[in-house]
């Protein structure tokens, strides 16, 4: 342990502590093993005071310094966190703060500097000879290139004193800062430093930055070649190089907007999670807008909202998307957009915006439009999707949704299904009672259930449905159910309600079963009244047979024989079957 430790003054003077030590005769693994063995020995020693021993603290500081020398920021900072419970001396605290600064500046996670590290950059440490080096490095890592411009020469002059591994981490940012501030001599010097590090001169960072320099010098071909080589890599600089190709292509009319959009769309799936990925999506949305593709723009805005919900760009994207959505659905719902285009647009937009406030209304307009043109399956599926997403949003606390809204959507779904002939599915939708207990909606459910039961031949279920204030259509369904069950008294009474409601506007298809029900219920006065109220009944071809059987005086004087009664009833039934020859709705 002792033979690995640098001279004492290297640890007490922060500047020297961060300098490149003499070339070690062992590699990283061997050095780390030696330090950890010494740490194990130190951990076994009793502490002179409560807490961590000074030997243990020194060993941890040495381990963190080793990680610093190799540019391993997260690992080094993790080691330094182990000193949180230690009672450090003033010298040890200074060492720790210095390492926290150097490692924190290059931490790829973007973790803020500790208070002690930040203090090293402030006035209290102005006498520290290397303070300006790390002030410049911090500005470079934060991409504040203009702030670093006057200090890049200082960094260049002291760069060789820093450990090789740390140099490799900061060199790309330094060269980019020099190029961005057009300090070409300094940029050349930084570029030459890349050759001192194995592999860096052929790496994506160096090739990308050469492309930047060539582009700044208006050498478009050289810039493109450098970007293309860098873009073959899947790291950050490879991503930036591919984006530079798109920018270069658009600026010099080498790419069309659709071609550029395709490249950006591909890149948005290859590179995710950071500010560069957000910039790709922002550029993609701008190209969508420029090309007039509103649906694609909406989808891109939805992707921004989904991947970067906390970013300021998400709020702006939400506003832009809402405006475009309103335009698209207005055109679709009013028929200004072809149905196929409306369907495609909705299926592209909906997955991203189902839970956005107000989108349920747009989805419902979509369903209404398709229901109006007879696409009952599409409409029913959409009513169901809106209902389910609203229910989930309410359960998750994302939106306030009342029961009445959900009930209305269930009824719309069931109506659409019934219109498409899917009676059994519609019945399953309405099987459970409504949530809101709204009388009007309950009446609508009962009426729809009665019709569905009637269509599926469930006459008993039809008769069980009740409505406080039945409509004409509901009465017709109930009357037919009674008629089909040969309940002549109830059939007559229900058809009579319809006659009372609309008088002589009663359609012929209702007047005939009322006539038959009255006859079979032995209500001859109603039978005669009907023949007078609906003279058209006497004009249909079957009337003669019906009339003879219904108004035969002999039938009033003595009971009909069983066979005669059956004959007359059968004759009337045949007449009823022939009513199909009469135009519905006439009287």
Coordinates of C-alpha atoms in Angstrom, one line a residue:
X1 CA 0.0 0.0 0.0
X2 CA 2.8 2.4 1.0
X3 CA 4.8 2.0 -2.2
X4 CA 1.7 2.9 -4.3
X5 CA 1.0 6.2 -2.6
X6 CA 2.3 9.4 -4.3
X7 CA 4.5 11.9 -2.4
X8 CA 2.7 13.6 0.4
X9 CA 2.6 17.0 -1.3
X10 CA 0.7 15.5 -4.2
X11 CA -2.2 14.9 -1.9
X12 CA -2.1 18.2 -0.1
X13 CA -1.9 20.4 -3.2
X14 CA -5.0 19.9 -5.3
X15 CA -3.3 21.0 -8.5
X16 CA -0.6 18.3 -8.3
X17 CA -3.1 15.8 -7.0
X18 CA -4.9 15.8 -10.3
X19 CA -1.8 15.7 -12.5
X20 CA -0.6 12.8 -14.5
X21 CA 1.5 10.6 -12.2
X22 CA 4.7 9.0 -13.4
X23 CA 3.9 6.2 -15.8
X24 CA 2.9 3.3 -13.6
X25 CA 4.6 -0.1 -14.1
X26 CA 1.3 -1.8 -13.7
X27 CA -2.1 -1.6 -15.4
X28 CA -5.4 -0.6 -14.0
X29 CA -6.4 -4.1 -12.8
X30 CA -3.1 -4.6 -10.9
X31 CA -3.2 -1.1 -9.3
X32 CA -6.9 -1.6 -8.3
X33 CA -6.1 -4.9 -6.7
X34 CA -3.2 -3.5 -4.7
X35 CA -5.4 -0.6 -3.5
X36 CA -8.3 -2.9 -2.5
X37 CA -5.9 -5.2 -0.6
X38 CA -4.6 -2.2 1.3
X39 CA -8.2 -1.1 1.9
X40 CA -9.0 -4.5 3.4
X41 CA -6.1 -4.1 5.8
X42 CA -7.2 -0.6 6.7
X43 CA -10.7 -1.7 7.4
X44 CA -9.3 -4.2 10.0
X45 CA -7.6 -1.4 12.0
X46 CA -9.3 0.2 15.0
X47 CA -10.3 3.8 14.6
X48 CA -8.8 6.4 16.9
X49 CA -12.2 8.1 17.0
X50 CA -15.7 7.1 16.2
X51 CA -16.2 6.5 12.5
X52 CA -14.0 5.5 9.7
X53 CA -10.2 5.3 10.2
X54 CA -7.9 7.7 8.5
X55 CA -6.2 4.8 6.7
X56 CA -9.5 3.6 5.3
X57 CA -10.4 7.2 4.1
X58 CA -7.0 7.5 2.4
X59 CA -7.5 4.1 0.7
X60 CA -10.8 5.1 -0.7
X61 CA -9.4 8.4 -1.9
X62 CA -6.6 6.5 -3.7
X63 CA -9.2 4.2 -5.3
X64 CA -11.3 7.2 -6.5
X65 CA -8.1 8.9 -7.8
X66 CA -7.3 5.7 -9.8
X67 CA -10.7 5.9 -11.4
X68 CA -10.1 9.6 -12.2
X69 CA -6.9 8.7 -14.0
X70 CA -8.8 6.4 -16.3
X71 CA -11.7 8.8 -16.8
X72 CA -14.1 6.5 -15.0
X73 CA -16.4 9.1 -13.5
X74 CA -19.4 7.1 -12.2
X75 CA -17.1 4.5 -10.6
X76 CA -14.9 7.2 -8.9
X77 CA -17.9 9.2 -7.6
X78 CA -19.4 6.0 -6.2
X79 CA -16.2 5.4 -4.2
X80 CA -16.3 8.9 -2.9
X81 CA -19.8 8.5 -1.7
X82 CA -18.4 5.9 0.7
X83 CA -16.8 8.7 2.6
X84 CA -20.1 10.3 3.6
X85 CA -19.9 8.8 7.1
X86 CA -16.1 9.5 7.5
X87 CA -14.6 12.1 9.8
X88 CA -12.2 13.6 7.2
X89 CA -9.3 15.8 8.0
X90 CA -9.0 19.2 6.3
X91 CA -6.5 17.7 3.8
X92 CA -8.7 14.7 3.1
X93 CA -11.8 16.9 2.6
X94 CA -9.8 19.0 0.1
X95 CA -8.7 15.9 -1.8
X96 CA -12.3 14.6 -1.9
X97 CA -13.7 17.9 -3.2
X98 CA -11.0 18.1 -5.9
X99 CA -11.8 14.6 -7.1
X100 CA -15.5 15.2 -6.9
X101 CA -15.0 18.3 -9.2
X102 CA -12.8 16.5 -11.8
X103 CA -15.1 13.4 -11.9
X104 CA -18.4 15.4 -11.7
X105 CA -17.5 17.5 -14.7
X106 CA -17.2 14.5 -16.9
X107 CA -19.9 12.3 -15.4
X108 CA -22.0 11.2 -18.4
X109 CA -25.1 10.9 -16.1
X110 CA -25.2 14.7 -15.8
X111 CA -25.3 14.6 -12.0
X112 CA -24.9 18.0 -10.4
X113 CA -21.7 18.8 -8.7
X114 CA -21.5 18.5 -4.9
X115 CA -21.5 21.7 -2.9
X116 CA -17.8 21.1 -2.0
X117 CA -16.9 20.5 -5.7
X118 CA -18.7 23.6 -6.8
X119 CA -16.9 25.7 -4.2
X120 CA -13.6 24.8 -5.9
X121 CA -14.7 26.9 -8.9
X122 CA -15.6 29.9 -6.8
X123 CA -13.7 32.9 -5.4
X124 CA -12.6 31.1 -2.2
X125 CA -10.2 29.0 -4.3
X126 CA -9.1 31.7 -6.7
X127 CA -5.5 31.0 -5.8
X128 CA -5.7 27.4 -7.0
X129 CA -3.5 27.4 -10.1
X130 CA -5.7 25.0 -12.1
X131 CA -9.0 26.5 -11.2
X132 CA -9.5 28.0 -14.7
X133 CA -8.8 24.7 -16.4
X134 CA -11.8 23.1 -14.6
X135 CA -13.9 26.2 -15.1
X136 CA -13.3 25.8 -18.8
X137 CA -13.9 22.1 -18.8
X138 CA -17.2 22.6 -16.9
X139 CA -18.4 25.2 -19.5
X140 CA -17.4 22.8 -22.4
X141 CA -19.2 19.8 -20.9
X142 CA -22.3 22.0 -20.5
X143 CA -21.9 23.1 -24.1
X144 CA -21.4 26.8 -23.1
X145 CA -18.7 27.1 -25.8
X146 CA -18.7 30.9 -25.8
X147 CA -18.0 31.0 -22.0
X148 CA -15.1 28.7 -22.5
X149 CA -13.5 30.5 -25.5
X150 CA -11.0 32.6 -23.6
X151 CA -9.8 29.7 -21.4
X152 CA -9.3 27.1 -24.1
X153 CA -5.6 28.2 -24.5
X154 CA -5.0 27.7 -20.8
X155 CA -6.5 24.2 -21.0
X156 CA -4.3 23.4 -24.1
X157 CA -1.2 24.4 -22.2
X158 CA -1.9 22.3 -19.2
X159 CA -3.7 19.4 -20.9
X160 CA -0.5 17.2 -20.9
X161 CA -0.3 17.4 -17.1
X162 CA -3.7 15.6 -16.8
X163 CA -3.9 11.8 -16.8
X164 CA -4.2 10.2 -20.2
X165 CA -7.5 8.5 -19.5
X166 CA -9.0 11.8 -18.4
X167 CA -7.6 13.6 -21.4
X168 CA -9.4 11.1 -23.7
X169 CA -12.7 11.9 -22.0
X170 CA -12.4 15.7 -22.3
X171 CA -10.7 16.0 -25.7
X172 CA -13.8 15.7 -28.0
X173 CA -15.5 18.6 -26.1
X174 CA -12.4 20.8 -26.2
X175 CA -12.0 20.3 -29.9
X176 CA -15.7 21.0 -30.5
X177 CA -15.5 24.2 -28.4
X178 CA -12.5 25.4 -30.4
X179 CA -14.3 24.7 -33.7
X180 CA -17.5 26.3 -32.5
X181 CA -15.6 29.5 -31.5
X182 CA -13.4 29.4 -34.6
X183 CA -10.1 29.2 -32.8
X184 CA -8.4 27.2 -35.5
X185 CA -4.9 27.1 -34.1
X186 CA -6.1 25.8 -30.8
X187 CA -8.4 23.4 -32.7
X188 CA -5.4 22.1 -34.6
X189 CA -3.5 21.5 -31.4
X190 CA -6.4 19.7 -29.8
X191 CA -6.8 17.6 -33.0
X192 CA -3.1 16.6 -32.8
X193 CA -3.7 15.4 -29.3
X194 CA -6.1 12.7 -30.6
X195 CA -3.2 10.9 -32.2
X196 CA -1.7 10.3 -28.8
X197 CA -4.6 8.1 -27.7
X198 CA -5.0 4.6 -29.2
X199 CA -8.1 4.4 -31.5
X200 CA -9.3 8.0 -31.0
X201 CA -7.9 9.3 -34.4
X202 CA -10.1 6.7 -36.1
X203 CA -13.1 7.1 -33.7
X204 CA -16.5 8.6 -34.4
X205 CA -15.8 11.7 -32.3
X206 CA -12.7 12.8 -34.2
X207 CA -14.3 12.1 -37.6
X208 CA -17.4 13.9 -36.7
X209 CA -15.4 16.9 -35.5
X210 CA -13.3 16.9 -38.7
X211 CA -16.6 17.1 -40.5
X212 CA -17.6 20.1 -38.4
X213 CA -14.3 21.8 -39.3
X214 CA -14.7 21.0 -43.0
X215 CA -18.3 22.3 -43.0
X216 CA -17.2 25.5 -41.3
X217 CA -14.6 25.9 -44.1
X218 CA -17.3 25.3 -46.7
X219 CA -15.7 22.0 -47.9
X220 CA -19.0 20.2 -48.3
X221 CA -17.6 17.1 -49.8
X222 CA -15.0 16.6 -47.1
X223 CA -17.6 17.3 -44.5
X224 CA -19.9 14.7 -45.9
X225 CA -17.2 12.1 -46.1
X226 CA -16.2 12.6 -42.5
X227 CA -19.8 12.5 -41.3
X228 CA -20.4 9.3 -43.3
X229 CA -17.5 7.6 -41.6
X230 CA -18.5 8.7 -38.2
X231 CA -22.1 7.8 -38.8
X232 CA -21.2 4.1 -39.2
X233 CA -20.8 4.0 -35.4
X234 CA -23.7 3.6 -33.0
X235 CA -22.4 6.0 -30.3
X236 CA -23.3 9.6 -29.6
X237 CA -21.0 11.1 -32.2
X238 CA -22.2 8.5 -34.7
X239 CA -25.7 9.8 -34.1
X240 CA -24.7 13.4 -34.3
X241 CA -22.9 12.7 -37.6
X242 CA -26.0 11.1 -39.1
X243 CA -28.0 14.2 -38.1
X244 CA -25.3 16.4 -39.5
X245 CA -25.7 14.6 -42.9
X246 CA -29.4 15.4 -42.8
X247 CA -28.8 19.1 -42.0
X248 CA -26.0 19.3 -44.6
X249 CA -28.2 17.7 -47.2
X250 CA -31.2 20.0 -46.6
X251 CA -29.0 23.1 -46.5
X252 CA -27.4 22.3 -49.8
X253 CA -30.5 20.9 -51.6
X254 CA -28.9 17.4 -51.6
X255 CA -31.9 15.9 -49.9
X256 CA -35.6 16.3 -50.4
X257 CA -37.9 16.9 -47.4
X258 CA -39.4 13.3 -47.7
X259 CA -35.9 11.8 -47.8
X260 CA -34.8 13.9 -44.9
X261 CA -37.9 12.9 -43.0
X262 CA -37.3 9.2 -43.6
X263 CA -33.8 9.6 -42.2
X264 CA -35.0 11.4 -39.1
X265 CA -37.8 8.9 -38.5
X266 CA -35.3 6.1 -38.6
X267 CA -32.9 7.9 -36.3
X268 CA -35.7 8.6 -33.8
X269 CA -35.9 4.9 -33.3
X270 CA -32.2 4.3 -33.2
X271 CA -31.3 7.0 -30.6
X272 CA -33.4 7.7 -27.6
X273 CA -33.5 9.1 -24.1
X274 CA -31.4 12.3 -24.2
X275 CA -31.6 15.9 -25.4
X276 CA -30.2 14.8 -28.8
X277 CA -33.1 12.4 -29.2
X278 CA -35.5 15.2 -28.3
X279 CA -33.9 17.4 -31.0
X280 CA -34.4 14.7 -33.6
X281 CA -38.1 14.5 -32.8
X282 CA -38.4 18.3 -32.8
X283 CA -36.8 18.5 -36.3
X284 CA -39.0 15.6 -37.5
X285 CA -42.2 17.5 -36.4
X286 CA -40.9 20.6 -38.2
X287 CA -40.4 18.6 -41.4
X288 CA -43.9 17.1 -41.1
X289 CA -45.4 20.5 -40.8
X290 CA -43.3 21.8 -43.7
X291 CA -44.5 19.0 -45.9
X292 CA -48.1 19.5 -44.9
X293 CA -48.5 16.1 -43.4
X294 CA -50.6 17.0 -40.4
X295 CA -51.2 13.4 -39.3
X296 CA -47.5 12.6 -39.3
X297 CA -46.8 15.8 -37.3
X298 CA -49.5 14.8 -34.8
X299 CA -47.9 11.4 -34.4
X300 CA -44.5 13.0 -33.9
X301 CA -45.8 15.4 -31.3
X302 CA -47.4 12.4 -29.5
X303 CA -44.0 10.7 -29.5
X304 CA -42.4 13.8 -27.9
X305 CA -45.1 13.8 -25.2
X306 CA -44.7 10.1 -24.5
X307 CA -40.9 10.0 -24.4
X308 CA -40.2 13.4 -22.8
X309 CA -43.3 14.2 -20.6
X310 CA -41.3 16.5 -18.3
X311 CA -39.6 18.5 -21.0
X312 CA -40.8 22.0 -21.9
X313 CA -41.2 20.8 -25.5
X314 CA -43.9 18.4 -24.4
X315 CA -46.2 21.2 -23.4
X316 CA -45.7 23.0 -26.7
X317 CA -46.1 19.7 -28.6
X318 CA -49.4 19.1 -26.8
X319 CA -50.7 22.5 -27.8
X320 CA -49.7 22.1 -31.5
X321 CA -51.1 18.6 -31.6
X322 CA -54.5 19.7 -30.2
X323 CA -54.8 22.3 -32.9
X324 CA -54.0 19.9 -35.7
X325 CA -56.3 17.2 -34.3
X326 CA -59.2 19.6 -34.2
X327 CA -58.6 20.4 -37.9
X328 CA -58.3 16.8 -39.0
X329 CA -61.4 15.6 -37.1
X330 CA -63.5 18.6 -38.2
X331 CA -62.7 17.7 -41.9
X332 CA -63.3 14.0 -41.3
X333 CA -66.6 14.4 -39.3
X334 CA -68.1 16.8 -41.8
X335 CA -67.2 14.7 -44.9
X336 CA -64.5 17.0 -46.3
X337 CA -62.0 14.2 -45.9
X338 CA -62.4 10.8 -47.7
X339 CA -63.5 8.1 -45.3
X340 CA -60.4 6.0 -46.0
X341 CA -58.1 8.9 -45.2
X342 CA -60.1 9.6 -42.0
X343 CA -59.8 6.0 -40.9
X344 CA -56.1 6.0 -41.6
X345 CA -55.6 9.3 -39.8
X346 CA -57.6 8.1 -36.7
X347 CA -55.7 4.9 -36.4
X348 CA -52.4 6.8 -36.5
X349 CA -53.4 9.4 -34.0
X350 CA -55.5 7.6 -31.5
X351 CA -52.8 5.4 -29.9
X352 CA -50.8 8.5 -28.8
X353 CA -53.7 10.6 -27.6
X354 CA -56.3 8.2 -26.1
X355 CA -55.7 9.6 -22.6
X356 CA -55.3 13.2 -23.6
X357 CA -58.2 15.4 -22.3
X358 CA -60.8 16.0 -24.9
X359 CA -59.7 13.4 -27.3
X360 CA -62.7 11.2 -26.4
X361 CA -65.0 13.8 -28.1
X362 CA -63.0 13.6 -31.3
X363 CA -63.1 9.8 -31.2
X364 CA -66.8 9.9 -30.8
X365 CA -67.1 12.2 -33.8
X366 CA -65.2 9.6 -35.8
X367 CA -67.5 6.9 -34.7
X368 CA -70.6 9.0 -35.4
X369 CA -69.3 9.7 -38.9
X370 CA -68.8 6.0 -39.7
X371 CA -72.1 5.1 -38.2
X372 CA -73.8 7.6 -40.4
X373 CA -72.4 6.0 -43.6
X374 CA -73.3 2.4 -42.4
X375 CA -69.9 1.3 -41.2
X376 CA -71.5 -0.1 -38.0
X377 CA -68.6 -2.4 -37.0
X378 CA -66.1 0.5 -37.1
X379 CA -68.4 2.7 -35.2
X380 CA -69.2 0.1 -32.5
X381 CA -65.5 -0.7 -32.0
X382 CA -64.8 3.0 -31.6
X383 CA -67.6 3.6 -29.1
X384 CA -66.3 0.7 -27.1
X385 CA -62.7 2.0 -27.2
X386 CA -63.8 5.5 -26.1
X387 CA -65.8 4.0 -23.2
X388 CA -63.0 1.7 -22.1
X389 CA -60.3 4.4 -22.2
X390 CA -62.5 6.8 -20.3
X391 CA -63.2 4.2 -17.6
X392 CA -59.5 3.4 -17.3
X393 CA -58.6 7.1 -17.1
X394 CA -61.1 7.5 -14.3
X395 CA -59.8 4.5 -12.4
X396 CA -56.3 5.8 -12.7
X397 CA -57.3 9.3 -11.6
X398 CA -56.3 10.8 -14.9
X399 CA -59.7 12.3 -15.7
X400 CA -63.1 13.0 -14.1
X401 CA -65.7 11.0 -16.0
X402 CA -69.3 10.6 -14.8
X403 CA -71.4 7.5 -15.1
X404 CA -73.8 9.1 -17.5
X405 CA -71.0 9.6 -20.1
X406 CA -70.0 6.0 -19.9
X407 CA -73.7 4.8 -20.1
X408 CA -74.3 6.9 -23.2
X409 CA -71.3 5.3 -24.9
X410 CA -72.5 1.8 -24.0
X411 CA -75.9 2.6 -25.6
X412 CA -74.3 3.9 -28.7
X413 CA -72.1 0.8 -29.0
X414 CA -75.2 -1.4 -28.6
X415 CA -77.2 0.6 -31.2
X416 CA -74.3 0.3 -33.7
X417 CA -74.0 -3.4 -33.2
X418 CA -77.8 -3.9 -33.6
X419 CA -77.8 -1.9 -36.8
X420 CA -75.0 -4.2 -38.1
X421 CA -77.1 -7.3 -37.3
X422 CA -74.9 -8.3 -34.3
X423 CA -77.9 -8.8 -32.0
X424 CA -76.3 -11.2 -29.5
X425 CA -73.2 -9.0 -29.1
X426 CA -75.4 -6.0 -28.6
X427 CA -77.4 -7.8 -25.9
X428 CA -74.2 -8.7 -24.1
X429 CA -73.2 -5.0 -24.0
X430 CA -76.6 -4.1 -22.4
X431 CA -76.8 -7.2 -20.1
X432 CA -75.6 -5.2 -17.0
X433 CA -77.7 -2.3 -15.7
X434 CA -76.5 1.2 -16.4
X435 CA -74.3 2.9 -13.9
X436 CA -76.0 6.3 -13.7
X437 CA -79.6 5.3 -13.0
X438 CA -80.6 8.1 -15.3
X439 CA -84.4 7.6 -16.1
X440 CA -84.0 8.7 -19.7
X441 CA -81.0 6.4 -20.4
X442 CA -82.7 3.5 -18.6
X443 CA -85.7 3.9 -20.9
X444 CA -83.4 3.9 -23.9
X445 CA -81.8 0.7 -22.7
X446 CA -85.1 -1.0 -22.1
X447 CA -86.4 0.0 -25.5
X448 CA -83.3 -1.3 -27.2
X449 CA -83.3 -4.5 -25.2
X450 CA -87.0 -5.1 -26.1
X451 CA -86.1 -4.7 -29.8
X452 CA -83.1 -7.0 -29.5
X453 CA -85.1 -9.6 -27.7
X454 CA -87.8 -9.4 -30.3
X455 CA -85.3 -9.7 -33.2
X456 CA -83.8 -12.8 -31.5
X457 CA -87.2 -14.4 -30.8
X458 CA -87.1 -14.0 -27.0
X459 CA -90.7 -13.0 -26.6
X460 CA -90.8 -13.7 -22.9
X461 CA -87.8 -11.4 -22.3
X462 CA -89.6 -8.7 -24.4
X463 CA -92.6 -8.8 -22.2
X464 CA -90.4 -8.4 -19.0
X465 CA -89.0 -5.1 -20.2
X466 CA -90.8 -2.0 -18.8
X467 CA -90.7 1.7 -19.7
X468 CA -92.5 4.3 -17.6
X469 CA -93.5 6.4 -20.7
X470 CA -93.3 3.9 -23.6
X471 CA -92.8 5.2 -27.1
X472 CA -94.6 4.0 -30.2
X473 CA -91.8 1.8 -31.3
X474 CA -91.6 0.2 -27.9
X475 CA -95.4 -0.5 -27.9
X476 CA -95.1 -2.0 -31.3
X477 CA -92.5 -4.5 -30.1
X478 CA -94.5 -5.4 -27.0
X479 CA -97.7 -5.8 -29.0
X480 CA -96.0 -8.1 -31.5
X481 CA -94.6 -10.2 -28.7
X482 CA -98.1 -10.6 -27.2
X483 CA -99.5 -11.4 -30.7
X484 CA -96.8 -14.0 -31.3
X485 CA -97.7 -15.7 -28.1
X486 CA -101.4 -15.7 -29.0
X487 CA -102.2 -13.5 -26.0
X488 CA -105.0 -11.7 -27.9
X489 CA -106.3 -9.5 -25.1
X490 CA -102.9 -8.1 -24.3
X491 CA -102.0 -7.8 -28.0
X492 CA -105.2 -5.9 -28.6
X493 CA -104.7 -3.6 -25.6
X494 CA -101.2 -2.7 -26.6
X495 CA -102.1 -2.1 -30.3
X496 CA -105.0 0.0 -28.9
X497 CA -102.5 2.1 -27.0
X498 CA -100.7 2.8 -30.3
X499 CA -104.0 3.7 -32.0
X500 CA -104.9 6.0 -29.1
X501 CA -101.5 7.7 -29.5
X502 CA -101.5 8.4 -33.2
X503 CA -105.1 7.9 -34.2
X504 CA -105.8 7.1 -37.8
X505 CA -102.0 7.6 -38.6
X506 CA -101.6 4.0 -37.4
X507 CA -99.6 2.2 -40.1
X508 CA -101.3 -0.7 -42.0
X509 CA -98.9 -3.3 -40.5
X510 CA -100.2 -2.3 -37.1
X511 CA -103.9 -2.0 -38.0
X512 CA -104.1 -5.5 -39.4
X513 CA -102.8 -7.3 -36.2
X514 CA -105.0 -5.0 -34.1
X515 CA -108.0 -6.2 -36.3
X516 CA -107.1 -9.8 -35.8
X517 CA -106.4 -9.4 -32.1
X518 CA -109.8 -7.8 -31.6
X519 CA -111.5 -10.5 -33.5
X520 CA -109.8 -13.3 -31.7
X521 CA -110.5 -11.5 -28.4
X522 CA -114.2 -11.5 -29.5
X523 CA -114.3 -7.7 -29.6
X524 CA -116.5 -7.3 -32.7
X525 CA -117.3 -3.6 -32.0
X526 CA -113.6 -2.8 -32.3
X527 CA -113.3 -4.9 -35.4
X528 CA -116.1 -3.0 -37.0
X529 CA -114.7 0.4 -35.8
X530 CA -111.3 -0.5 -37.4
X531 CA -112.9 -1.4 -40.7
X532 CA -114.6 2.1 -40.7
X533 CA -111.5 3.9 -39.5
X534 CA -109.2 2.3 -42.0
X535 CA -111.2 1.9 -45.2
X536 CA -108.0 0.7 -46.9
X537 CA -108.4 -2.6 -45.0
X538 CA -111.4 -3.3 -47.1
X539 CA -109.5 -2.8 -50.3
X540 CA -106.7 -5.3 -49.9
X541 CA -107.3 -8.6 -51.7
X542 CA -107.6 -10.6 -48.5
X543 CA -110.3 -8.4 -47.0
X544 CA -113.3 -10.4 -48.4
X545 CA -112.2 -13.6 -46.6
X546 CA -111.5 -11.7 -43.4
X547 CA -114.7 -9.7 -43.4
X548 CA -116.9 -12.7 -44.0
X549 CA -115.4 -14.5 -41.1
X550 CA -115.4 -11.6 -38.8
X551 CA -118.9 -10.1 -39.4
X552 CA -120.9 -13.1 -40.2
X553 CA -124.2 -12.5 -38.4
X554 CA -124.6 -16.2 -37.8
X555 CA -121.5 -16.1 -35.7
X556 CA -123.3 -13.7 -33.4
X557 CA -126.4 -15.9 -33.0
X558 CA -124.8 -19.3 -32.1
X559 CA -121.4 -20.5 -31.2
X560 CA -119.1 -21.6 -34.1
X561 CA -118.4 -25.2 -34.4
X562 CA -114.8 -26.0 -33.6
X563 CA -113.8 -26.8 -37.2
X564 CA -115.5 -23.6 -38.4
X565 CA -113.7 -21.5 -35.8
X566 CA -110.4 -23.0 -36.8
X567 CA -111.1 -22.4 -40.5
X568 CA -111.8 -18.7 -39.9
X569 CA -108.8 -18.2 -37.7
X570 CA -106.6 -19.9 -40.2
X571 CA -108.1 -17.7 -42.9
X572 CA -107.3 -14.6 -40.9
X573 CA -103.8 -15.9 -40.2
X574 CA -103.3 -16.4 -43.9
X575 CA -104.4 -12.9 -44.5
X576 CA -101.9 -11.7 -41.9
X577 CA -99.2 -13.6 -43.7
X578 CA -100.1 -11.9 -46.9
X579 CA -99.8 -8.5 -45.4
X580 CA -96.3 -8.4 -46.8
X581 CA -97.8 -7.5 -50.1
X582 CA -99.0 -4.2 -48.6
X583 CA -96.5 -1.3 -48.6
X584 CA -95.4 -0.7 -45.0
X585 CA -96.3 2.6 -43.5
X586 CA -99.5 3.1 -45.6
X587 CA -103.0 3.1 -44.3

